[in-house]
Amino acid sequence: MSGSVACNTKTVCVTGASGYIASWLVKFLLLRGYTVKATVRDPNDPKKVEHLVSLDGAKERLQLVKANLLEEGAFDSIVDGCDGVFHTASPFITGAKDPQTQLIEPAVKGTLNVLGSCAKFPSIKRVVLTSSIAAVAYTAKPLTPDVVVDETWYSDAEFCKESKTLAEEAAWSFAKEKGIDLVTINPAMVIGPLLQPTLNTSASQGQKYIPMLLMDGLTCAEDKPFSPTFQVSKEKAKSLGIDFIPLEVSLKETVDSLKEKKFIDF
Ligand SMILES: NC(=O)c1ccc[n+]([C@@H]2O[C@H](COP(=O)([O-])OP(=O)(O)OC[C@H]3O[C@@H](n4cnc5c(N)ncnc54)[C@H](OP(=O)(O)O)[C@@H]3O)[C@@H](O)[C@H]2O)c1
């Protein structure tokens, strides 16, 4: 996308705006002319906000607001007057000792907290929730290379007692009850350059796996074709005009970004 700013009068909220996906979202929304209310836990931490305030259009149309998912009602005054809300904030603790209280409860509670605020303000036309492939792909059915997972799938919450599955399930039930127009996005592992200066959880996974993927790529090129464990339908995304970046390009951009920020050295 070019750096030219489009004209727009709409205001949207992005929760967890310092995060990896959210930072890109804020960048594109500003470029498209939106006014963005970006929620962060600590607006005074330069590592969390400097990359946001230096974005094109930020000076004119970015508002940083402090909010914690677990504080009930914290999003009321923020989403009031917004046309849309992108809810990306999510607790993530690697190796949580007690996933039920450290991850599952905060994820479900936090999502319902944001949706609860959205339900109070009719200006909000749509809420987009960043869920996860974990919320759709895991049923008791075996995942084999011929299986195509699409938007009709839902993970079995008993089989896959996982924070994103339960948070998405709770979000759909609340949205239906309150008449909220909800859209969920179910990414698998997201890769690509980082805007923020710190490593988010998925990028730190990337840091671990990318060297392995590169090695695998080399091995595949030598003797065996790449075979997926299962397939994920791209039809819905393509129907929205989304053009997927080829894996090799994304991998290269991720590695270049991790190198530039000195997270890897090879
Ligand atoms: N990246 C992936 O590969 C991937 C794959 C599937 C799904 N997802 C989902 O996509 C969303 C964004 O992922 P990401 O990789 O961009 O995550 P990320 O970089 O780790 O960012 C998550 C954000 O959530 C915020 N957050 C955590 N706990 C919070 C709380 N109690 N109150 C307010 N904010 C809180 C963090 O705020 P601080 O900056 O204050 O810590 C952080 O900015 C998440 O919901 C994630 O589960 C990501």
GROMACS .gro file of C-alpha atoms and ligand atoms in nm:
model
  314
    1MET     CA    1   0.000   0.000   0.000
    2SER     CA    2   0.127   0.348  -0.078
    3GLY     CA    3   0.176   0.610   0.192
    4SER     CA    4  -0.101   0.835   0.057
    5VAL     CA    5  -0.385   0.892   0.303
    6ALA     CA    6  -0.743   0.825   0.197
    7CYS     CA    7  -1.036   1.043   0.304
    8ASN     CA    8  -1.263   0.901   0.575
    9THR     CA    9  -1.473   1.033   0.859
   10LYS     CA   10  -1.517   0.711   1.054
   11THR     CA   11  -1.377   0.632   1.397
   12VAL     CA   12  -1.277   0.282   1.498
   13CYS     CA   13  -1.131   0.126   1.810
   14VAL     CA   14  -0.844  -0.125   1.804
   15THR     CA   15  -0.785  -0.310   2.131
   16GLY     CA   16  -0.434  -0.429   2.220
   17ALA     CA   17  -0.299  -0.182   1.964
   18SER     CA   18   0.068  -0.233   2.053
   19GLY     CA   19   0.046  -0.596   1.947
   20TYR     CA   20   0.189  -0.747   1.631
   21ILE     CA   21  -0.130  -0.782   1.426
   22ALA     CA   22  -0.292  -0.472   1.577
   23SER     CA   23   0.003  -0.247   1.490
   24TRP     CA   24  -0.042  -0.334   1.120
   25LEU     CA   25  -0.414  -0.284   1.155
   26VAL     CA   26  -0.363   0.062   1.304
   27LYS     CA   27  -0.118   0.148   1.025
   28PHE     CA   28  -0.363   0.048   0.749
   29LEU     CA   29  -0.662   0.212   0.919
   30LEU     CA   30  -0.471   0.541   0.949
   31LEU     CA   31  -0.364   0.517   0.585
   32ARG     CA   32  -0.728   0.469   0.489
   33GLY     CA   33  -0.818   0.787   0.673
   34TYR     CA   34  -0.988   0.645   0.984
   35THR     CA   35  -0.961   0.806   1.324
   36VAL     CA   36  -0.826   0.529   1.547
   37LYS     CA   37  -0.881   0.493   1.920
   38ALA     CA   38  -0.601   0.254   2.008
   39THR     CA   39  -0.613   0.086   2.347
   40VAL     CA   40  -0.290  -0.010   2.522
   41ARG     CA   41  -0.218  -0.116   2.876
   42ASP     CA   42   0.060   0.136   2.925
   43PRO     CA   43   0.054   0.446   2.702
   44ASN     CA   44   0.369   0.570   2.880
   45ASP     CA   45   0.584   0.277   2.771
   46PRO     CA   46   0.774   0.393   2.460
   47LYS     CA   47   0.834   0.030   2.352
   48LYS     CA   48   0.458  -0.014   2.327
   49VAL     CA   49   0.361   0.312   2.161
   50GLU     CA   50   0.649   0.481   1.978
   51HIS     CA   51   0.600   0.276   1.661
   52LEU     CA   52   0.231   0.373   1.664
   53VAL     CA   53   0.272   0.746   1.719
   54SER     CA   54   0.526   0.762   1.437
   55LEU     CA   55   0.284   0.613   1.181
   56ASP     CA   56   0.158   0.827   0.890
   57GLY     CA   57  -0.159   1.005   1.001
   58ALA     CA   58  -0.104   0.930   1.372
   59LYS     CA   59  -0.045   1.291   1.465
   60GLU     CA   60  -0.385   1.390   1.329
   61ARG     CA   61  -0.599   1.082   1.388
   62LEU     CA   62  -0.450   0.842   1.646
   63GLN     CA   63  -0.575   0.853   2.004
   64LEU     CA   64  -0.394   0.627   2.252
   65VAL     CA   65  -0.612   0.519   2.541
   66LYS     CA   66  -0.522   0.315   2.847
   67ALA     CA   67  -0.741   0.009   2.903
   68ASN     CA   68  -0.711  -0.332   3.062
   69LEU     CA   69  -0.931  -0.615   2.938
   70LEU     CA   70  -1.000  -0.732   3.288
   71GLU     CA   71  -1.134  -0.402   3.422
   72GLU     CA   72  -1.507  -0.417   3.383
   73GLY     CA   73  -1.650  -0.128   3.181
   74ALA     CA   74  -1.300  -0.001   3.091
   75PHE     CA   75  -1.397   0.011   2.723
   76ASP     CA   76  -1.727   0.197   2.762
   77SER     CA   77  -1.600   0.549   2.713
   78ILE     CA   78  -1.354   0.433   2.445
   79VAL     CA   79  -1.597   0.259   2.211
   80ASP     CA   80  -1.866   0.522   2.265
   81GLY     CA   81  -1.908   0.696   1.928
   82CYS     CA   82  -1.700   0.443   1.733
   83ASP     CA   83  -1.829   0.300   1.404
   84GLY     CA   84  -1.643  -0.027   1.448
   85VAL     CA   85  -1.426  -0.216   1.693
   86PHE     CA   86  -1.134  -0.449   1.618
   87HIS     CA   87  -1.077  -0.663   1.924
   88THR     CA   88  -0.729  -0.814   1.908
   89ALA     CA   89  -0.611  -0.791   2.271
   90SER     CA   90  -0.577  -1.128   2.432
   91PRO     CA   91  -0.389  -1.258   2.732
   92PHE     CA   92  -0.102  -1.481   2.631
   93ILE     CA   93   0.129  -1.648   2.879
   94THR     CA   94   0.368  -1.910   2.752
   95GLY     CA   95   0.386  -2.207   2.984
   96ALA     CA   96   0.100  -2.085   3.207
   97LYS     CA   97   0.101  -2.297   3.526
   98ASP     CA   98  -0.273  -2.269   3.563
   99PRO     CA   99  -0.423  -2.215   3.214
  100GLN     CA  100  -0.778  -2.203   3.352
  101THR     CA  101  -0.719  -1.894   3.570
  102GLN     CA  102  -0.424  -1.740   3.383
  103LEU     CA  103  -0.554  -1.777   3.027
  104ILE     CA  104  -0.901  -1.918   2.976
  105GLU     CA  105  -1.088  -1.704   3.229
  106PRO     CA  106  -0.917  -1.375   3.133
  107ALA     CA  107  -0.965  -1.447   2.759
  108VAL     CA  108  -1.336  -1.516   2.795
  109LYS     CA  109  -1.392  -1.240   3.051
  110GLY     CA  110  -1.191  -0.987   2.847
  111THR     CA  111  -1.377  -1.062   2.525
  112LEU     CA  112  -1.715  -1.037   2.696
  113ASN     CA  113  -1.604  -0.715   2.865
  114VAL     CA  114  -1.526  -0.553   2.527
  115LEU     CA  115  -1.845  -0.689   2.369
  116GLY     CA  116  -2.043  -0.571   2.672
  117SER     CA  117  -1.919  -0.217   2.608
  118CYS     CA  118  -1.999  -0.249   2.235
  119ALA     CA  119  -2.354  -0.361   2.313
  120LYS     CA  120  -2.416  -0.029   2.493
  121PHE     CA  121  -2.348   0.194   2.193
  122PRO     CA  122  -2.559   0.171   1.876
  123SER     CA  123  -2.303   0.375   1.679
  124ILE     CA  124  -2.100   0.052   1.651
  125LYS     CA  125  -2.189  -0.117   1.324
  126ARG     CA  126  -1.955  -0.414   1.344
  127VAL     CA  127  -1.712  -0.586   1.579
  128VAL     CA  128  -1.422  -0.784   1.436
  129LEU     CA  129  -1.270  -1.036   1.674
  130THR     CA  130  -0.927  -1.186   1.614
  131SER     CA  131  -0.987  -1.543   1.717
  132SER     CA  132  -0.765  -1.831   1.609
  133ILE     CA  133  -0.753  -2.145   1.400
  134ALA     CA  134  -0.760  -2.321   1.736
  135ALA     CA  135  -1.126  -2.216   1.763
  136VAL     CA  136  -1.227  -2.392   1.442
  137ALA     CA  137  -0.997  -2.677   1.343
  138TYR     CA  138  -1.003  -2.908   1.642
  139THR     CA  139  -1.289  -3.151   1.655
  140ALA     CA  140  -1.277  -3.521   1.719
  141LYS     CA  141  -1.240  -3.566   1.339
  142PRO     CA  142  -0.888  -3.654   1.227
  143LEU     CA  143  -0.707  -3.379   1.035
  144THR     CA  144  -0.559  -3.535   0.724
  145PRO     CA  145  -0.412  -3.379   0.405
  146ASP     CA  146  -0.744  -3.415   0.216
  147VAL     CA  147  -0.947  -3.233   0.487
  148VAL     CA  148  -1.034  -2.866   0.414
  149VAL     CA  149  -1.114  -2.661   0.725
  150ASP     CA  150  -1.347  -2.368   0.650
  151GLU     CA  151  -1.576  -2.122   0.829
  152THR     CA  152  -1.842  -2.387   0.887
  153TRP     CA  153  -1.610  -2.561   1.133
  154TYR     CA  154  -1.608  -2.505   1.510
  155SER     CA  155  -1.365  -2.669   1.748
  156ASP     CA  156  -1.524  -2.892   2.003
  157ALA     CA  157  -1.490  -2.693   2.326
  158GLU     CA  158  -1.464  -3.011   2.533
  159PHE     CA  159  -1.210  -3.170   2.299
  160CYS     CA  160  -1.013  -2.847   2.269
  161LYS     CA  161  -1.047  -2.666   2.604
  162GLU     CA  162  -0.844  -2.372   2.491
  163SER     CA  163  -0.875  -1.998   2.556
  164LYS     CA  164  -0.952  -1.889   2.197
  165THR     CA  165  -1.212  -2.163   2.145
  166LEU     CA  166  -1.398  -2.071   2.462
  167ALA     CA  167  -1.363  -1.695   2.406
  168GLU     CA  168  -1.502  -1.723   2.051
  169GLU     CA  169  -1.786  -1.946   2.165
  170ALA     CA  170  -1.877  -1.696   2.439
  171ALA     CA  171  -1.847  -1.407   2.191
  172TRP     CA  172  -2.092  -1.563   1.942
  173SER     CA  173  -2.344  -1.642   2.208
  174PHE     CA  174  -2.325  -1.288   2.355
  175ALA     CA  175  -2.333  -1.124   2.009
  176LYS     CA  176  -2.644  -1.321   1.912
  177GLU     CA  177  -2.817  -1.231   2.239
  178LYS     CA  178  -2.737  -0.858   2.203
  179GLY     CA  179  -2.773  -0.830   1.825
  180ILE     CA  180  -2.407  -0.736   1.765
  181ASP     CA  181  -2.279  -0.774   1.407
  182LEU     CA  182  -1.974  -0.988   1.484
  183VAL     CA  183  -1.707  -1.112   1.244
  184THR     CA  184  -1.434  -1.349   1.357
  185ILE     CA  185  -1.098  -1.393   1.193
  186ASN     CA  186  -0.924  -1.727   1.254
  187PRO     CA  187  -0.556  -1.699   1.172
  188ALA     CA  188  -0.306  -1.979   1.213
  189MET     CA  189   0.052  -1.862   1.266
  190VAL     CA  190   0.086  -1.507   1.139
  191ILE     CA  191   0.425  -1.414   0.997
  192GLY     CA  192   0.566  -1.104   0.833
  193PRO     CA  193   0.770  -0.798   0.933
  194LEU     CA  194   0.726  -0.652   1.280
  195LEU     CA  195   0.634  -0.289   1.331
  196GLN     CA  196   0.686  -0.298   1.706
  197PRO     CA  197   1.034  -0.311   1.863
  198THR     CA  198   0.961  -0.607   2.094
  199LEU     CA  199   0.897  -0.972   2.009
  200ASN     CA  200   0.534  -1.077   2.039
  201THR     CA  201   0.448  -1.436   2.121
  202SER     CA  202   0.396  -1.549   1.762
  203ALA     CA  203   0.709  -1.375   1.639
  204SER     CA  204   0.906  -1.542   1.915
  205GLN     CA  205   0.765  -1.873   1.790
  206GLY     CA  206   0.873  -1.758   1.443
  207GLN     CA  207   1.218  -1.693   1.575
  208LYS     CA  208   1.226  -2.055   1.693
  209TYR     CA  209   1.066  -2.217   1.387
  210ILE     CA  210   1.178  -2.010   1.090
  211PRO     CA  211   1.532  -2.152   1.085
  212MET     CA  212   1.369  -2.498   1.093
  213LEU     CA  213   1.127  -2.403   0.813
  214LEU     CA  214   1.415  -2.274   0.604
  215MET     CA  215   1.604  -2.598   0.659
  216ASP     CA  216   1.290  -2.795   0.569
  217GLY     CA  217   1.247  -2.588   0.256
  218LEU     CA  218   1.595  -2.679   0.149
  219THR     CA  219   1.538  -3.047   0.219
  220CYS     CA  220   1.201  -3.042   0.034
  221ALA     CA  221   1.357  -2.877  -0.268
  222GLU     CA  222   1.607  -3.164  -0.274
  223ASP     CA  223   1.401  -3.474  -0.237
  224LYS     CA  224   1.032  -3.446  -0.135
  225PRO     CA  225   0.746  -3.208  -0.212
  226PHE     CA  226   0.594  -3.006   0.074
  227SER     CA  227   0.282  -3.185   0.205
  228PRO     CA  228   0.038  -3.007   0.437
  229THR     CA  229  -0.104  -3.181   0.744
  230PHE     CA  230  -0.449  -3.044   0.652
  231GLN     CA  231  -0.584  -2.766   0.432
  232VAL     CA  232  -0.747  -2.436   0.527
  233SER     CA  233  -0.998  -2.280   0.288
  234LYS     CA  234  -0.896  -1.939   0.152
  235GLU     CA  235  -1.216  -1.891  -0.050
  236LYS     CA  236  -1.391  -1.654   0.193
  237ALA     CA  237  -1.082  -1.436   0.228
  238LYS     CA  238  -1.028  -1.432  -0.150
  239SER     CA  239  -1.392  -1.327  -0.200
  240LEU     CA  240  -1.306  -1.015   0.005
  241GLY     CA  241  -1.031  -0.935  -0.244
  242ILE     CA  242  -0.748  -1.048  -0.019
  243ASP     CA  243  -0.438  -1.142  -0.213
  244PHE     CA  244  -0.219  -1.383  -0.021
  245ILE     CA  245   0.153  -1.314  -0.003
  246PRO     CA  246   0.346  -1.628  -0.111
  247LEU     CA  247   0.495  -1.819   0.184
  248GLU     CA  248   0.854  -1.779   0.062
  249VAL     CA  249   0.809  -1.399   0.040
  250SER     CA  250   0.656  -1.381   0.389
  251LEU     CA  251   0.928  -1.600   0.536
  252LYS     CA  252   1.198  -1.383   0.380
  253GLU     CA  253   1.033  -1.062   0.503
  254THR     CA  254   1.000  -1.207   0.853
  255VAL     CA  255   1.362  -1.316   0.863
  256ASP     CA  256   1.479  -0.978   0.729
  257SER     CA  257   1.272  -0.797   0.992
  258LEU     CA  258   1.393  -1.020   1.277
  259LYS     CA  259   1.751  -0.966   1.158
  260GLU     CA  260   1.708  -0.590   1.126
  261LYS     CA  261   1.573  -0.574   1.482
  262LYS     CA  262   1.860  -0.800   1.593
  263PHE     CA  263   1.639  -1.081   1.725
  264ILE     CA  264   1.824  -1.335   1.512
  265ASP     CA  265   2.171  -1.347   1.374
  266PHE     CA  266   2.246  -1.598   1.096
  267LIG     N1  267   0.002  -1.382   1.585
  267LIG     C1  268  -0.050  -1.500   1.554
  267LIG     O1  269   0.014  -1.585   1.489
  267LIG     C2  270  -0.193  -1.530   1.593
  267LIG     C3  271  -0.250  -1.650   1.550
  267LIG     C4  272  -0.381  -1.677   1.585
  267LIG     C5  273  -0.452  -1.588   1.660
  267LIG     N2  274  -0.392  -1.473   1.702
  267LIG     C6  275  -0.472  -1.381   1.782
  267LIG     O2  276  -0.466  -1.252   1.726
  267LIG     C7  277  -0.464  -1.154   1.829
  267LIG     C8  278  -0.341  -1.067   1.816
  267LIG     O3  279  -0.226  -1.149   1.814
  267LIG     P1  280  -0.080  -1.088   1.817
  267LIG     O4  281   0.015  -1.194   1.777
  267LIG     O5  282  -0.081  -0.961   1.744
  267LIG     O6  283  -0.062  -1.066   1.973
  267LIG     P2  284   0.042  -0.980   2.057
  267LIG     O7  285   0.141  -0.913   1.971
  267LIG     O8  286   0.090  -1.070   2.165
  267LIG     O9  287  -0.054  -0.868   2.116
  267LIG     C9  288  -0.156  -0.898   2.205
  267LIG    C10  289  -0.198  -0.770   2.271
  267LIG    O10  290  -0.293  -0.803   2.373
  267LIG    C11  291  -0.272  -0.714   2.477
  267LIG     N3  292  -0.319  -0.768   2.605
  267LIG    C12  293  -0.287  -0.883   2.667
  267LIG     N4  294  -0.350  -0.892   2.784
  267LIG    C13  295  -0.421  -0.778   2.798
  267LIG    C14  296  -0.505  -0.726   2.899
  267LIG     N5  297  -0.530  -0.792   3.012
  267LIG     N6  298  -0.561  -0.605   2.880
  267LIG    C15  299  -0.539  -0.533   2.766
  267LIG     N7  300  -0.459  -0.578   2.668
  267LIG    C16  301  -0.402  -0.697   2.684
  267LIG    C17  302  -0.121  -0.693   2.483
  267LIG    O11  303  -0.100  -0.568   2.544
  267LIG     P3  304   0.041  -0.520   2.600
  267LIG    O12  305   0.109  -0.464   2.480
  267LIG    O13  306   0.004  -0.423   2.703
  267LIG    O14  307   0.111  -0.642   2.652
  267LIG    C18  308  -0.082  -0.697   2.337
  267LIG    O15  309  -0.075  -0.568   2.282
  267LIG    C19  310  -0.469  -1.229   1.961
  267LIG    O16  311  -0.602  -1.235   2.002
  267LIG    C20  312  -0.416  -1.366   1.924
  267LIG    O17  313  -0.464  -1.466   2.011
  267LIG    C21  314  -0.264  -1.442   1.671
   0.00000   0.00000   0.00000
